[in-house]
Every structure is written in C-alpha cells, then in structure tokens.
mmCIF file with all atom_site columns, C-alpha atoms in Angstrom:
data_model
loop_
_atom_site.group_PDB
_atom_site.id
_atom_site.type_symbol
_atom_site.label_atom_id
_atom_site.label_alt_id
_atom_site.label_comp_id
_atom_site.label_asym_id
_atom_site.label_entity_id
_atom_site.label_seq_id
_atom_site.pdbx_PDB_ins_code
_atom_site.Cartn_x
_atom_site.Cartn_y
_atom_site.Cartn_z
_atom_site.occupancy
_atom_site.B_iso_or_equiv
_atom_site.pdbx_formal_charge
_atom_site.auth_seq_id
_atom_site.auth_comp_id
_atom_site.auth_asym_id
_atom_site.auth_atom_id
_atom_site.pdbx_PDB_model_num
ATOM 1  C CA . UNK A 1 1  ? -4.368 26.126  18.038 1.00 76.00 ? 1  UNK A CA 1
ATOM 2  C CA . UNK A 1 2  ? -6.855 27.548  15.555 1.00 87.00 ? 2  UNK A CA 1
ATOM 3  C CA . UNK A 1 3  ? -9.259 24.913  13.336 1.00 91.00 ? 3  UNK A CA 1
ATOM 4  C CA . UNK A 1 4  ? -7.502 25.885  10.298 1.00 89.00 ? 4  UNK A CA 1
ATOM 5  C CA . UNK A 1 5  ? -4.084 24.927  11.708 1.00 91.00 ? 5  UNK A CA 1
ATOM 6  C CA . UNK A 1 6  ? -5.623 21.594  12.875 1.00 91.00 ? 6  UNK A CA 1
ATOM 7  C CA . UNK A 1 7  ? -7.204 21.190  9.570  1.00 91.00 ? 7  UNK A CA 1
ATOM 8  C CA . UNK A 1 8  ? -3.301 21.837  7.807  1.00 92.00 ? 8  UNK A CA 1
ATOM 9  C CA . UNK A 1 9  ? -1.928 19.474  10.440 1.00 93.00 ? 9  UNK A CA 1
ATOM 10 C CA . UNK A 1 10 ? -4.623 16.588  9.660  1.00 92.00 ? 10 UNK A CA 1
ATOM 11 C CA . UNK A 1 11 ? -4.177 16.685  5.820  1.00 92.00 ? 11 UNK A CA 1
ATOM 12 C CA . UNK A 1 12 ? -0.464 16.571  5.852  1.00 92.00 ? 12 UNK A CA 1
ATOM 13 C CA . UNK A 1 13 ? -0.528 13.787  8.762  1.00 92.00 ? 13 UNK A CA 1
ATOM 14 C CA . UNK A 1 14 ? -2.980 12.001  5.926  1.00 89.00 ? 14 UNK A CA 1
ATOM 15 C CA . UNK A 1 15 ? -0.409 12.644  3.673  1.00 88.00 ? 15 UNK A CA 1
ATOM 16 C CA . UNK A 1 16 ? 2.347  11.036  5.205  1.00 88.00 ? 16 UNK A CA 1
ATOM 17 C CA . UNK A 1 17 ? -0.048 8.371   5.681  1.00 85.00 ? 17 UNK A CA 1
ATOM 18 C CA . UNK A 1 18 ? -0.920 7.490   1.653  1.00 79.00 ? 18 UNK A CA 1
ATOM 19 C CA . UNK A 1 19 ? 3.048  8.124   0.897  1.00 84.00 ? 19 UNK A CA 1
ATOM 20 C CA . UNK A 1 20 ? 3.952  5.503   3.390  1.00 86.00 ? 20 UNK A CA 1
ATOM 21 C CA . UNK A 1 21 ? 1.989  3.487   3.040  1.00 80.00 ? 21 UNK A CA 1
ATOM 22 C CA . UNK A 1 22 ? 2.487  3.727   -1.385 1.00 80.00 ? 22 UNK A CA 1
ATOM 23 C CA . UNK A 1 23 ? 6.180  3.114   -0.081 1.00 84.00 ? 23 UNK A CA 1
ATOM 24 C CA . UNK A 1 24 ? 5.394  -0.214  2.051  1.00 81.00 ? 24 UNK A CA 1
ATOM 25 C CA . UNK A 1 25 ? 3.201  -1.913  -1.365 1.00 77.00 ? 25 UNK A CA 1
ATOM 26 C CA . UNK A 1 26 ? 6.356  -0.655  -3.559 1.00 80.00 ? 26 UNK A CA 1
ATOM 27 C CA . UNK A 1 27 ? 8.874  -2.366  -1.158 1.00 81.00 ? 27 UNK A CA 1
ATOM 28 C CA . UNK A 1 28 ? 6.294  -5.293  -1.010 1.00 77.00 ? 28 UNK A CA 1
ATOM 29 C CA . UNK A 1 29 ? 5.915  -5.957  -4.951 1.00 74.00 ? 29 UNK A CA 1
ATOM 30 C CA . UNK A 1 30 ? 9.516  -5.568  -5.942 1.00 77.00 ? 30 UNK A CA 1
ATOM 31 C CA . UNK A 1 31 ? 10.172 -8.552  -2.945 1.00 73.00 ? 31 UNK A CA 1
ATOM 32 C CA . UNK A 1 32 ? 7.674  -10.314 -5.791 1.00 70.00 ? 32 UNK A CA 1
ATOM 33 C CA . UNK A 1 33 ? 10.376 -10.107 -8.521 1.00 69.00 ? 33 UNK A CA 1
ATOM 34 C CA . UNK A 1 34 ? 12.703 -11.869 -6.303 1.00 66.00 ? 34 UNK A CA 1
ATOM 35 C CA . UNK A 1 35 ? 10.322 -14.955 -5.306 1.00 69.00 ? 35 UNK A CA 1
ATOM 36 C CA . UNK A 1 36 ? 12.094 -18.091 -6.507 1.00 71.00 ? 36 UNK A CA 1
ATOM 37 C CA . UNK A 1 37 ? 9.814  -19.823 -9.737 1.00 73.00 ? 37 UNK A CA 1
ATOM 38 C CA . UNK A 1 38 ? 9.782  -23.149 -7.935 1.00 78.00 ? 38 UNK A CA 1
ATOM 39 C CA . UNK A 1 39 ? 6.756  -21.618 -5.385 1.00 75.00 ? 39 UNK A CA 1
ATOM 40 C CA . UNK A 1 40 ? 4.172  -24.808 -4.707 1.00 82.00 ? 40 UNK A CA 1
ATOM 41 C CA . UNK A 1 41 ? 0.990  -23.819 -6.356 1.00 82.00 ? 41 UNK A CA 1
ATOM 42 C CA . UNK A 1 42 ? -0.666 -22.752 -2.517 1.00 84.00 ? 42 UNK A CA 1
ATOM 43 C CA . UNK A 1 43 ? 2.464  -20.248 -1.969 1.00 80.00 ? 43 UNK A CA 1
ATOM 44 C CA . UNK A 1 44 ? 1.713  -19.273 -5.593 1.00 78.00 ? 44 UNK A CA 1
ATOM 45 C CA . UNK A 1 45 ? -2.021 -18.311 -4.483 1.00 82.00 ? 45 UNK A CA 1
ATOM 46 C CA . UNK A 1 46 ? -1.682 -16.629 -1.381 1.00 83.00 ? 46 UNK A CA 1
ATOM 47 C CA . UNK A 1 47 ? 1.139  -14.569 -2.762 1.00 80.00 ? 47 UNK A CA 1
ATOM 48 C CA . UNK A 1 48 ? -1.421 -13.021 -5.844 1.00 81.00 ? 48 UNK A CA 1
ATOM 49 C CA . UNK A 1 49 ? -3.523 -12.435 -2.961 1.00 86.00 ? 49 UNK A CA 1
ATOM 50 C CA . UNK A 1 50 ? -1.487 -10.384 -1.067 1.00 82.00 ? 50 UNK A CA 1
ATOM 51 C CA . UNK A 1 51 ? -0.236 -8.613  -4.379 1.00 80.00 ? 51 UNK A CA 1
ATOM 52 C CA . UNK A 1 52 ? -3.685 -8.025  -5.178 1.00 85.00 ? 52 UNK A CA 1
ATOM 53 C CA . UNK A 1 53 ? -5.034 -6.527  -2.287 1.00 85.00 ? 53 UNK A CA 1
ATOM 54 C CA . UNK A 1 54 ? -1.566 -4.416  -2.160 1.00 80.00 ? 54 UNK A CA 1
ATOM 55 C CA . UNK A 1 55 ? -3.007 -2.863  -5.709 1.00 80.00 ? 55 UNK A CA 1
ATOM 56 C CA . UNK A 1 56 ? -6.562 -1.901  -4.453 1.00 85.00 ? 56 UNK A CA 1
ATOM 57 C CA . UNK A 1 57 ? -5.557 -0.743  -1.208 1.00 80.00 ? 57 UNK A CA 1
ATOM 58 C CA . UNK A 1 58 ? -3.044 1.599   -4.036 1.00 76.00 ? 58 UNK A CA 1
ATOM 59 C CA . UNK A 1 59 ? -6.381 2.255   -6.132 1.00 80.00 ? 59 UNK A CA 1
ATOM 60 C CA . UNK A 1 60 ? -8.105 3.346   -2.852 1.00 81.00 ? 60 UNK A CA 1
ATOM 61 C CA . UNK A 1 61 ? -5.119 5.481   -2.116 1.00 73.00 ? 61 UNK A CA 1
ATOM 62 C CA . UNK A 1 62 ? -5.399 7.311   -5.106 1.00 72.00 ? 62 UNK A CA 1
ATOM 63 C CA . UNK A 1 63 ? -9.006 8.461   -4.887 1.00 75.00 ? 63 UNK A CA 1
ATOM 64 C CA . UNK A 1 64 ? -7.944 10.482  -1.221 1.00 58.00 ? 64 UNK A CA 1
#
C-alpha cells in the first residue's frame, strides 16, 4: 500500500474514533437525565465528575 493510502486509512480510522467515542458521552449524559433526584450527596459528586470529564474529553475531541 502506498503512504497516501495509509495516510486516508489513518484519518478515517481517527474518525471513527472521535464519532464513537462523541456517541459513548451522548449515550452517557442522557443516562444523567434519568438519575433518580434522591442521589446521596457522594453519588451526587462523583456523577458531575464523570459528566465533567465526559465534556472535556468532547472539547478535546473537537480541536482534532
């Protein structure tokens, strides 16, 4: 295989990558909406965490 076919093959394997991953956070935050509102205050915590570093891992995404 040539180096620009590699190249064509890397970027669109990258691709796949940032889409899947975009569609893993989306799945992730709409399971947020359906957390019940009687979380103890810890659950609470580790769950803005998780949200949070769902977001910048997103902002991170969208510089590729």
């Amino acid at each position: 295989m040539s180096s620009l076919t590699l190249d064509k093959i890397e970027q669109e394997l990258r691709l796949m990558n940032v889409h899947l991953g975009e569609a893993n956070d989306i799945a992730m935050l709409r399971a947020f909406a359906a957390m019940p509102a009687d979380l103890e205050n810890d659950s609470r915590k580790a769950l803005r965490g998780l949200r949070d570093k769902m977001m910048e891992r997103a902002r991170i995404r969208a510089e590729v």
